[in-house]
């Protein structure tokens, strides 16, 4: 394979994929782009580590950057360009093109290019899709890239089938697409009998033995004139990144295995071979940058890697939400949000960013206070709570000397609260606390508790394993047979309480069972309970604290005790009327229509 038109056949091409650990394709099932702001951002530190690695070997590369990142940290992209690297597009939000229409792809390309060119002050010529392209049916993407003015793509992974039809498609080649030209730089592969094994970098470098891959790269270097196309993700230089626990075992292996290997592997290749930018291969020059429009002090933020050690990695802070504090107003309703925490160190950065957004959402009508209850954690939960929330005036942090359970921690927070309206939520944000803006108005006169209900006909459950879902629904069915309140969900921790109705209750169960026991005791007192259809998602960080078998046995014992109390007072399910007013299901519909823009059809 030889082409006399391209320069320096022994110079290979290096792509650096600038995205964060929570934006990868392996996690798209459980992490939506709308929630990226909530994660602990590490891409800035990791990008600076990549830049320092490249500087060490005097190597220039092409950085394929998410438009979202360029919009969040334009000064970082300017630093990448300032160090002589090319800026290319990875799309805006890392969405698979197989989920896009042609119009949506054009919109994504335009949005990303605007962010990237605005940040780097140079023309964007190249593109690499969020998910690699294998199927010839994906070639419509290449046509759109050519129409939108891109000069090259690096998204394809060649297969034996495609190479049988066109042997040159395994190497860098130029395509003629409806009278427009587009260069394609496929992932480099090792040719085996009946199979092309990708050896281009990234996951392949981490999963396959280094001895095998380095011999394959060496073979390419000595036998092909076409450049070897190598790549790595900046997050692969970060073995200390947070672990997402709710993905499949295969996704965990794909993402986390051998992360500590990538730095020395890349150093080995950079010391042996020369690499260049994609525009160098095409003999292009980036447009001369316009006069910098940024404040020079912005550059100082990212020039020095020494100022960005891991302990200073910070979360993205949306504009205007620098702290968990808003100005109080006499016209605002005071509320308290109680968050029980037990060994939740890994969840707290995500919780911190989420609650900042929640407070902004609630600020118009509510004066918000937070109470965190560390329920005897044995990890660094207490220290992390102090570091993240300790300086905020509207935050109180309490601590149980030993673990007594989530229900007991919630009750501690309720009793400590100085407001009549008290909300409780899970530390792992398995229910979106933004829904409080809809739940709080349901605590109208005569209502003592509003509880989130994923099993309500308008509720949802996402990514929770089926056997746990079946157990939880069975428990709710059993409680419906015993209690007066005919609800769909009895075990949710995401609730809005009337403090005066619950602060004096005593619970026999302090853990997850206590959450159902608290509702059961309110039911025995004839309290009014309203359900709100909510979405329950699998937790992202850490492991569930629930002991399944113990919880099942505990629910059966609790049901027996509640039934015995019913019999003692001669009251049986369905025989005692609710307090005057509408039935819970009707109340949900009425209040939602009154307090939001939800159409009647959605809740009818």
XYZ file of C-alpha atoms in Angstrom:
604
model
C 0.000 0.000 0.000
C 1.691 3.176 -1.098
C 0.720 6.719 -1.916
C 3.364 9.101 -3.239
C 1.259 12.175 -2.455
C 1.385 12.138 1.328
C 4.490 13.236 3.214
C 6.614 11.403 5.761
C 5.235 7.836 5.462
C 6.864 6.909 8.778
C 4.951 9.547 10.686
C 1.818 8.081 12.197
C -1.345 9.832 13.389
C -2.406 10.342 16.982
C -5.957 11.099 18.115
C -6.733 12.160 21.686
C -10.391 11.843 22.620
C -11.361 14.608 25.034
C -14.333 13.421 27.035
C -14.932 12.623 30.690
C -15.452 9.245 32.358
C -19.228 9.697 32.664
C -19.680 10.564 28.967
C -18.490 7.310 27.407
C -20.631 5.154 25.177
C -20.527 2.209 27.602
C -22.506 4.243 30.148
C -25.175 5.822 27.951
C -27.823 3.374 29.191
C -27.674 4.765 32.730
C -26.283 8.302 32.289
C -28.092 10.880 30.195
C -26.376 14.059 28.900
C -28.969 16.134 30.757
C -27.321 14.975 34.011
C -23.677 15.540 33.074
C -23.547 18.749 35.121
C -24.085 16.715 38.281
C -20.927 14.616 38.057
C -17.508 15.336 39.482
C -15.685 16.690 36.426
C -12.154 15.386 35.888
C -11.589 16.120 32.207
C -9.608 19.305 32.856
C -7.014 17.601 35.047
C -6.823 14.609 32.678
C -6.431 16.799 29.595
C -3.565 18.656 31.218
C -1.953 15.309 32.031
C -2.304 14.317 28.362
C -0.806 17.624 27.213
C 2.156 17.184 29.538
C 2.684 13.638 28.257
C 2.719 14.869 24.661
C 5.035 17.777 25.499
C 7.425 15.333 27.129
C 7.883 13.547 23.796
C 7.498 16.678 21.621
C 4.457 15.165 19.928
C 1.550 16.983 18.300
C -1.844 15.301 18.095
C -5.426 15.886 17.024
C -7.849 16.323 19.919
C -11.374 15.168 19.105
C -13.402 17.211 21.579
C -17.028 17.093 22.694
C -18.776 20.383 21.979
C -20.284 20.213 25.467
C -16.815 20.326 26.998
C -15.773 23.240 24.784
C -18.829 25.143 25.959
C -18.098 24.345 29.623
C -14.348 25.062 29.531
C -13.417 27.139 26.464
C -10.168 28.214 28.136
C -9.064 24.552 28.280
C -9.619 24.127 24.537
C -7.653 27.321 23.885
C -4.801 25.847 25.918
C -4.838 22.653 23.816
C -4.674 24.735 20.627
C -2.017 27.031 22.105
C 0.246 24.040 22.631
C 0.065 23.304 18.904
C -2.529 20.553 18.752
C -5.395 20.324 16.282
C -8.992 20.667 17.498
C -11.516 18.363 15.783
C -15.098 17.394 16.547
C -16.469 14.492 18.551
C -20.016 15.820 18.210
C -21.753 17.847 20.865
C -23.212 15.348 23.324
C -21.681 11.956 22.447
C -25.014 10.647 21.193
C -24.906 7.638 18.892
C -25.605 8.611 15.293
C -27.815 5.528 15.042
C -30.237 7.375 17.311
C -30.224 10.510 15.143
C -32.062 11.536 12.039
C -30.174 13.335 9.272
C -31.506 16.660 10.505
C -30.484 15.900 14.087
C -26.976 14.954 12.990
C -26.607 18.215 11.069
C -27.784 20.138 14.116
C -25.351 18.266 16.380
C -22.454 18.898 13.993
C -23.254 22.600 13.753
C -23.642 23.028 17.499
C -20.357 21.245 18.207
C -18.452 23.152 15.531
C -19.695 26.488 16.833
C -18.516 25.651 20.364
C -15.168 24.229 19.242
C -14.259 26.978 16.810
C -15.348 29.633 19.272
C -13.113 28.141 21.950
C -10.063 27.244 19.838
C -10.289 30.191 17.403
C -9.334 27.839 14.570
C -11.205 25.971 11.870
C -12.523 22.473 12.646
C -11.896 20.104 9.727
C -12.252 16.629 11.221
C -14.844 14.454 12.939
C -14.975 11.213 14.884
C -18.338 9.749 15.899
C -19.143 8.941 19.515
C -19.660 5.290 18.556
C -17.474 3.678 15.921
C -19.038 2.807 12.563
C -18.809 -0.753 11.236
C -21.788 -1.157 8.932
C -21.839 0.113 5.335
C -25.363 1.315 6.090
C -23.747 4.057 8.203
C -22.138 5.665 5.165
C -24.898 8.280 5.032
C -23.038 9.907 7.900
C -20.011 10.435 5.683
C -22.155 12.074 3.031
C -23.480 14.575 5.561
C -19.978 15.295 6.859
C -18.824 16.126 3.333
C -21.873 18.315 2.737
C -21.208 20.191 5.995
C -17.660 21.050 4.950
C -15.654 18.495 6.915
C -12.515 17.273 5.157
C -11.938 14.022 7.013
C -13.518 11.438 9.315
C -11.965 8.920 11.722
C -15.048 6.912 12.729
C -14.834 3.690 10.723
C -13.593 0.303 11.875
C -12.798 -1.824 8.795
C -14.152 -5.354 8.591
C -13.204 -8.328 6.445
C -16.425 -7.843 4.493
C -15.721 -4.209 3.657
C -12.089 -4.921 2.798
C -13.047 -7.740 0.427
C -15.074 -5.216 -1.543
C -12.415 -2.526 -1.290
C -8.991 -3.591 0.061
C -7.828 0.030 0.367
C -10.591 0.765 2.902
C -8.385 -0.722 5.621
C -6.022 2.262 5.258
C -6.319 6.026 4.981
C -8.149 6.776 1.754
C -10.154 9.479 0.038
C -13.837 9.022 -0.752
C -15.861 10.590 -3.536
C -19.297 11.361 -2.079
C -21.727 13.013 -4.457
C -18.970 15.095 -6.067
C -17.524 15.985 -2.666
C -14.270 14.636 -1.274
C -13.800 13.252 2.223
C -10.752 11.524 3.681
C -11.380 8.513 5.878
C -8.884 7.385 8.535
C -10.082 3.946 9.737
C -8.965 2.384 12.989
C -5.768 0.419 12.420
C -6.150 -3.358 12.484
C -4.129 -6.562 12.581
C -5.004 -8.941 9.761
C -5.741 -12.446 11.001
C -7.283 -15.370 9.082
C -10.884 -14.329 8.506
C -10.703 -11.452 10.993
C -9.405 -7.919 11.352
C -8.396 -7.280 14.980
C -8.461 -3.581 15.980
C -5.144 -2.545 17.555
C -5.521 1.238 17.309
C -5.289 2.073 21.006
C -7.650 2.868 23.846
C -9.508 -0.188 25.076
C -7.468 -2.497 22.831
C -4.227 -1.333 24.442
C -5.650 -1.930 27.906
C -7.304 -5.302 27.291
C -4.745 -7.047 25.068
C -1.218 -8.003 26.217
C 1.221 -5.217 25.451
C 3.720 -7.637 23.891
C 1.146 -8.782 21.320
C -0.016 -5.294 20.388
C 3.440 -3.720 20.197
C 4.568 -6.435 17.754
C 1.470 -5.750 15.644
C 2.239 -2.013 15.635
C 5.848 -2.742 14.740
C 4.705 -4.943 11.841
C 2.495 -2.110 10.562
C 5.338 0.396 10.867
C 7.697 -1.712 8.732
C 5.239 -3.068 6.160
C 2.765 -0.293 5.319
C 3.305 3.210 4.021
C -0.103 4.285 5.317
C 0.008 5.902 8.749
C -0.893 3.916 11.830
C -3.868 5.651 13.464
C -3.474 5.568 17.248
C -5.796 7.009 19.890
C -6.485 7.225 23.594
C -9.065 8.910 25.844
C -7.918 11.444 28.399
C -9.897 9.612 31.115
C -7.707 6.555 30.496
C -4.878 8.437 32.213
C -6.954 8.629 35.412
C -7.003 5.324 37.362
C -8.500 7.119 40.399
C -11.700 8.190 38.616
C -15.061 7.475 40.308
C -16.580 4.071 39.628
C -20.067 3.850 38.142
C -21.544 0.803 39.865
C -24.804 0.384 37.974
C -23.429 -0.732 34.595
C -23.001 -4.285 33.355
C -19.934 -6.379 34.265
C -18.825 -6.223 30.623
C -19.029 -2.416 30.631
C -16.999 -2.290 33.843
C -14.282 -4.460 32.314
C -14.296 -2.416 29.142
C -13.979 0.885 30.986
C -11.991 0.236 34.172
C -9.671 -2.704 33.477
C -5.986 -1.765 33.366
C -6.487 1.985 33.621
C -3.109 2.203 35.349
C -1.530 0.698 32.231
C -2.316 3.444 29.721
C 0.228 6.071 30.813
C 3.281 3.853 30.445
C 1.967 2.145 27.294
C 1.468 5.495 25.565
C 4.884 6.666 26.750
C 6.405 3.537 25.184
C 4.813 4.206 21.778
C 5.544 7.932 21.841
C 9.225 7.192 22.518
C 9.494 4.729 19.592
C 7.493 6.371 16.808
C 6.809 9.822 15.431
C 3.208 11.024 15.419
C 1.490 13.959 13.800
C -1.858 15.698 13.533
C -4.406 14.657 10.903
C -4.127 18.071 9.233
C -0.375 17.487 8.874
C -1.037 14.362 6.835
C -3.448 16.315 4.628
C -0.997 19.254 4.387
C -3.497 21.658 5.842
C -2.904 24.566 8.152
C -5.441 25.731 10.699
C -6.858 29.148 9.980
C -4.869 31.902 11.680
C -6.468 32.493 15.056
C -8.421 35.668 15.515
C -7.321 38.208 18.079
C -7.936 36.592 21.472
C -11.176 37.775 22.954
C -10.678 36.144 26.328
C -9.316 37.715 29.439
C -5.611 36.778 29.763
C -6.257 35.648 33.309
C -8.404 32.833 31.880
C -5.298 31.260 30.332
C -3.528 31.222 33.680
C -6.171 28.859 34.957
C -4.982 25.989 32.785
C -1.392 26.624 31.751
C 0.175 24.953 34.771
C -0.581 21.303 35.392
C 0.985 21.561 38.830
C -1.989 23.640 39.942
C -4.366 20.811 39.013
C -3.382 17.882 41.175
C -6.058 15.225 41.843
C -7.008 16.622 45.239
C -7.999 19.876 43.565
C -10.223 18.310 40.942
C -13.466 20.168 41.172
C -17.009 19.666 40.021
C -18.507 21.813 37.295
C -20.296 24.711 38.915
C -23.233 26.054 36.914
C -23.254 29.819 36.710
C -25.061 31.415 39.611
C -24.983 28.364 41.886
C -21.685 28.785 43.652
C -23.133 27.757 47.020
C -26.100 26.104 48.659
C -27.442 29.426 49.815
C -30.168 31.715 48.560
C -31.489 34.948 49.940
C -34.453 34.421 52.196
C -37.667 36.258 51.709
C -40.747 36.667 53.842
C -42.836 35.621 50.858
C -41.068 32.290 50.540
C -42.205 29.116 52.287
C -39.496 27.644 54.533
C -38.715 23.983 53.899
C -36.051 21.533 55.024
C -34.527 18.751 52.952
C -33.156 15.837 54.994
C -30.491 13.636 53.388
C -29.436 10.457 55.256
C -25.913 9.281 54.390
C -24.209 5.986 55.176
C -20.870 5.232 53.484
C -21.735 7.524 50.579
C -18.344 9.140 49.987
C -18.400 8.261 46.267
C -21.917 9.707 45.809
C -21.366 13.079 47.478
C -19.805 15.074 44.586
C -22.772 14.076 42.407
C -25.171 14.965 45.236
C -23.449 18.333 45.717
C -23.953 19.403 42.107
C -27.501 18.045 42.038
C -28.574 19.940 45.138
C -27.158 23.184 43.784
C -29.469 22.803 40.807
C -32.381 21.811 43.045
C -31.977 24.886 45.212
C -32.031 27.122 42.159
C -35.179 25.330 40.983
C -36.909 25.846 44.349
C -35.557 29.347 45.058
C -38.487 31.200 43.533
C -41.016 29.946 46.066
C -39.082 28.379 48.935
C -36.435 29.190 51.487
C -34.471 25.944 51.540
C -32.461 24.471 54.401
C -30.567 21.193 54.291
C -29.881 18.671 57.044
C -27.375 15.889 56.326
C -27.341 12.979 58.753
C -24.196 10.855 58.647
C -25.545 7.555 59.935
C -22.355 6.138 61.443
C -20.356 5.961 58.196
C -17.031 4.093 58.276
C -15.582 5.715 55.128
C -14.815 9.423 54.533
C -18.471 10.459 54.281
C -18.252 12.774 57.304
C -15.103 14.521 56.050
C -16.557 14.870 52.541
C -19.793 16.338 53.907
C -17.791 18.918 55.845
C -15.644 19.736 52.812
C -18.520 20.078 50.354
C -21.327 21.485 52.497
C -19.819 22.589 55.811
C -19.357 26.260 54.909
C -22.958 26.805 53.778
C -25.156 28.846 56.105
C -28.317 26.939 55.258
C -26.778 23.518 55.950
C -26.646 21.471 59.160
C -24.612 18.269 59.379
C -25.472 15.734 62.080
C -23.783 12.490 62.975
C -24.943 9.233 64.525
C -22.119 7.581 66.495
C -23.130 4.229 64.966
C -25.301 3.101 62.097
C -28.961 2.862 63.097
C -30.609 2.833 59.683
C -32.023 5.109 57.006
C -35.454 5.572 58.640
C -33.881 6.516 61.966
C -31.598 8.985 60.196
C -34.570 10.562 58.421
C -36.459 10.847 61.703
C -33.409 12.493 63.319
C -33.393 15.077 60.539
C -37.137 15.678 60.817
C -36.904 16.281 64.549
C -33.958 18.638 64.058
C -35.797 20.659 61.401
C -37.298 24.022 62.292
C -39.834 24.011 59.446
C -43.254 22.398 59.192
C -42.521 21.096 55.675
C -39.711 18.533 55.678
C -38.572 16.565 52.645
C -36.449 13.416 52.676
C -34.437 12.034 49.774
C -31.895 9.339 49.022
C -28.249 10.370 49.070
C -27.661 8.508 45.807
C -30.324 10.574 43.977
C -32.104 7.461 42.727
C -35.157 9.741 42.699
C -34.570 13.082 41.030
C -34.915 15.702 43.796
C -35.941 18.287 41.201
C -39.388 16.668 41.473
C -39.808 18.318 44.868
C -41.124 21.394 43.066
C -44.158 19.276 42.111
C -44.409 17.237 45.305
C -44.341 20.027 47.899
C -47.565 21.716 46.658
C -49.366 18.379 47.170
C -48.875 18.774 50.940
C -52.055 20.791 51.091
C -54.316 21.271 54.088
C -55.307 17.918 55.590
C -52.407 16.025 53.945
C -49.668 14.686 56.239
C -47.397 12.893 53.781
C -46.606 12.994 50.050
C -44.636 9.967 48.874
C -42.937 9.285 45.554
C -44.433 6.322 43.738
C -42.520 4.670 40.883
C -45.150 1.907 40.724
C -47.958 4.386 40.120
C -49.386 3.984 36.578
C -47.695 7.268 35.621
C -44.453 6.388 37.449
C -41.357 4.786 35.927
C -38.541 2.454 36.891
C -35.285 2.662 34.931
C -32.468 0.101 34.868
C -33.396 -1.569 38.179
C -32.847 -5.340 38.041
C -36.074 -7.236 37.534
C -35.875 -9.493 40.610
C -35.487 -6.554 42.985
C -38.324 -4.772 41.249
C -40.531 -7.856 41.633
C -39.752 -8.103 45.361
C -40.530 -4.442 45.936
C -43.812 -4.581 44.036
C -44.804 -7.711 45.959
C -44.131 -5.914 49.245
C -46.313 -3.005 48.134
C -49.112 -5.413 47.195
C -48.953 -6.987 50.661
C -49.078 -3.607 52.401
C -52.152 -2.766 50.322
C -53.894 -5.809 51.794
C -53.158 -4.647 55.362
C -53.310 -0.835 55.379
C -56.178 1.560 54.789
C -54.278 3.716 52.315
C -54.485 1.948 48.966
C -51.176 3.109 47.501
C -48.983 1.775 44.728
C -45.702 2.297 46.645
C -45.087 2.077 50.399
C -41.288 1.871 50.624
C -39.965 5.039 48.976
C -37.607 7.285 50.982
C -38.372 10.249 48.727
C -41.154 12.059 50.585
C -42.562 15.347 51.826
C -43.696 15.301 55.474
C -45.770 17.514 57.702
C -43.354 17.674 60.610
C -46.001 17.946 63.305
C -47.532 14.655 62.129
C -44.354 12.567 62.251
C -41.797 14.126 64.628
C -43.376 12.421 67.654
C -43.538 8.936 66.130
C -41.350 6.182 67.525
C -40.131 3.465 65.177
C -39.249 -0.106 66.049
C -37.380 -0.476 62.760
C -34.554 1.941 62.017
C -33.522 0.734 58.552
C -35.370 0.375 55.261
C -38.265 -1.342 57.049
C -38.725 1.783 59.129
C -39.646 3.742 56.001
C -42.674 1.474 55.530
C -43.339 1.377 59.288
C -43.514 5.186 59.436
C -46.129 5.215 56.691
C -47.994 2.381 58.397
C -48.172 4.264 61.694
C -49.518 7.341 59.932
C -52.094 5.092 58.295
C -53.178 3.711 61.680
C -53.663 7.289 62.914
C -55.957 8.059 59.973
C -53.488 10.437 58.300
C -53.986 11.497 54.699
C -51.232 10.223 52.359
C -50.826 11.312 48.751
C -48.791 9.599 46.056
C -46.779 11.387 43.400
C -45.834 9.384 40.270
C -42.036 9.506 40.128
C -39.141 7.845 38.320
C -36.879 5.464 40.224
C -33.418 4.939 38.724
C -30.655 2.558 39.671
C -27.977 4.086 41.901
C -24.851 5.217 40.054
C -22.195 5.052 42.773
C -21.435 2.517 45.473
C -23.556 -0.446 46.462
C -27.035 -0.733 47.911
C -27.035 -1.060 51.702
C -30.147 -3.255 51.690
C -29.771 -6.884 52.829
C -32.312 -8.632 50.625
C -33.205 -11.744 52.640
C -33.236 -9.865 55.941
C -35.441 -7.173 54.400
C -37.940 -9.720 53.041
C -38.297 -11.409 56.455
C -38.508 -8.007 58.126
C -41.340 -6.845 55.842
C -43.339 -9.975 56.664
C -42.881 -9.389 60.408
C -43.820 -5.714 60.069
C -46.932 -6.608 58.085
C -47.936 -9.041 60.810
C -47.527 -6.363 63.491
C -49.502 -3.800 61.495
C -52.286 -6.316 60.878
C -52.368 -7.152 64.578
C -52.794 -3.450 65.387
C -55.644 -3.253 62.896
C -57.358 -6.221 64.536
C -56.737 -4.785 68.006
C -58.656 -1.641 67.131
C -61.280 -3.525 65.105
C -60.351 -1.738 61.900
C -59.715 -3.604 58.651
C -58.545 -2.456 55.203
C -61.234 -0.598 53.303
C -63.616 -0.216 56.324
C -62.380 3.101 57.658
C -62.993 6.194 55.547
C -60.250 8.654 54.796
C -60.340 12.116 56.241
C -62.787 14.344 54.387
C -61.538 15.221 50.931
C -60.628 13.592 47.659
C -59.149 10.128 47.345
C -55.367 10.104 46.872
C -55.383 9.205 43.190
C -57.782 12.016 42.370
C -55.825 14.408 44.544
C -52.662 13.726 42.542
C -54.404 14.630 39.337
C -56.034 17.741 40.784
C -52.894 19.115 42.422
C -50.605 18.422 39.487
C -52.897 20.269 37.177
C -53.093 23.170 39.581
C -49.363 23.422 40.276
C -47.768 22.641 36.923
C -48.318 22.754 33.206
C -49.024 19.014 32.988
C -51.945 18.294 30.739
C -54.981 16.410 32.122
C -54.436 13.659 29.590
C -51.072 12.714 31.088
C -52.531 11.913 34.496
C -55.990 10.726 33.606
